[in-house]
Amino acid sequence: MKVSDFDYELPKELIAQTPIEPRDSSRLMVVHRASGSIEHRIFREILEYLTSNDVLVLNNSKVIPARLFGQLENRQVEILLVQKVNERIWKCLVRPGKKIKPKVVVQLNEGILARCLDKCEEGMRLIEFNVNDEELLKVGEAPIPPYVRTKIPLERYQTVYAKVAGSVAAPTAGFHFTETLLAKIRSLGVKIVEITLHVGVGTFRPVKAESVEGHRMHAERYSIPLDVVETIERMKSKGGRIIAVGTTVVRTLETFARTNLREGETDLFIYPPFEFKIVDALITNFHLPRSTLLMLVAAFAGYELTMKAYREAVEKRYRFYSFGDAMLIL
């Protein structure tokens, strides 16, 4: 398939700039794969679609304050921590890139210095800091996506169940859950389990290839506890459903299905056609045109149904992207 097959027209005003409050008051589009029908609900009404034969799988990765600002030659410099290499050394995205050459030193807040050691793949820089991670992250801010132009505090760019620090972008499908809603879901007999996948720079990267097959995913670290595997296998054996909260959970579980490894890195790229071996239902947000996330959704729901759902979402003025509304695909 061509990457252009996953393009669609989106009015800029539909890109959500702020989170909705309360979290579970966002809209929910329910897409039925079997019938091709679409319903329009409120997220907290997701309770009506869940039963005691379900396992709800969450990604408990926590976003780190990975966005740093500094000064170089009286110009503001932005540094995004992407991947830790070793103590005090990170792979980073930088802006403006042309100014950050090897041996250049950027002055950050609180007297912190960032020294460029080398250039890396895809325009990244290898940067050494003069403080440890704890001190460095004290001056960082939430790594809000570039299409959000409002300042959002880090605690609101997290799920309510975020625990394991390591992501540079949030697993946003989980934004819609509140502690109260999760308690109500448990009261239905739904099993709620947690895996970890640290969301990396791939979330920010556009697909530059013309054909879908020409794109390569950045590897991201994941971990699945043994008891989660056992819970999923028990539910699958008796015909229950595994419901993934977000594309990160889908990629983690489907990686495990192919490797049998509970920990490691995944660069699994899911696009049509794809055989899903674990995931039976998906909760996700509305994604960017031409993105790998939209391709994954199309692989799960079917290309035609996915594009139909997106056209309807635009028509009915759904809110899009990280702080937008949700879709439940059954």
Coordinates of C-alpha atoms in Angstrom, one line a residue, residues 83 85 89-93 100 102 116-127 205:
Q83 CA 17.3 7.4 24.4
V85 CA 23.1 5.7 26.2
I89 CA 24.9 10.7 27.8
W90 CA 21.6 10.7 25.8
K91 CA 20.6 10.5 22.1
C92 CA 18.6 13.7 21.6
L93 CA 16.6 15.6 19.0
I100 CA 24.3 22.0 17.4
P102 CA 30.1 18.4 17.8
C116 CA 27.3 17.8 21.8
L117 CA 29.6 14.8 21.3
D118 CA 28.6 13.6 17.8
K119 CA 25.8 13.4 15.2
C120 CA 23.6 10.3 15.2
E121 CA 21.1 8.7 12.9
E122 CA 18.1 10.7 11.5
G123 CA 19.5 14.0 12.7
M124 CA 19.8 13.2 16.3
R125 CA 22.8 14.3 18.5
L126 CA 24.8 12.4 21.1
I127 CA 24.8 14.8 24.1
R205 CA 8.5 11.0 13.3

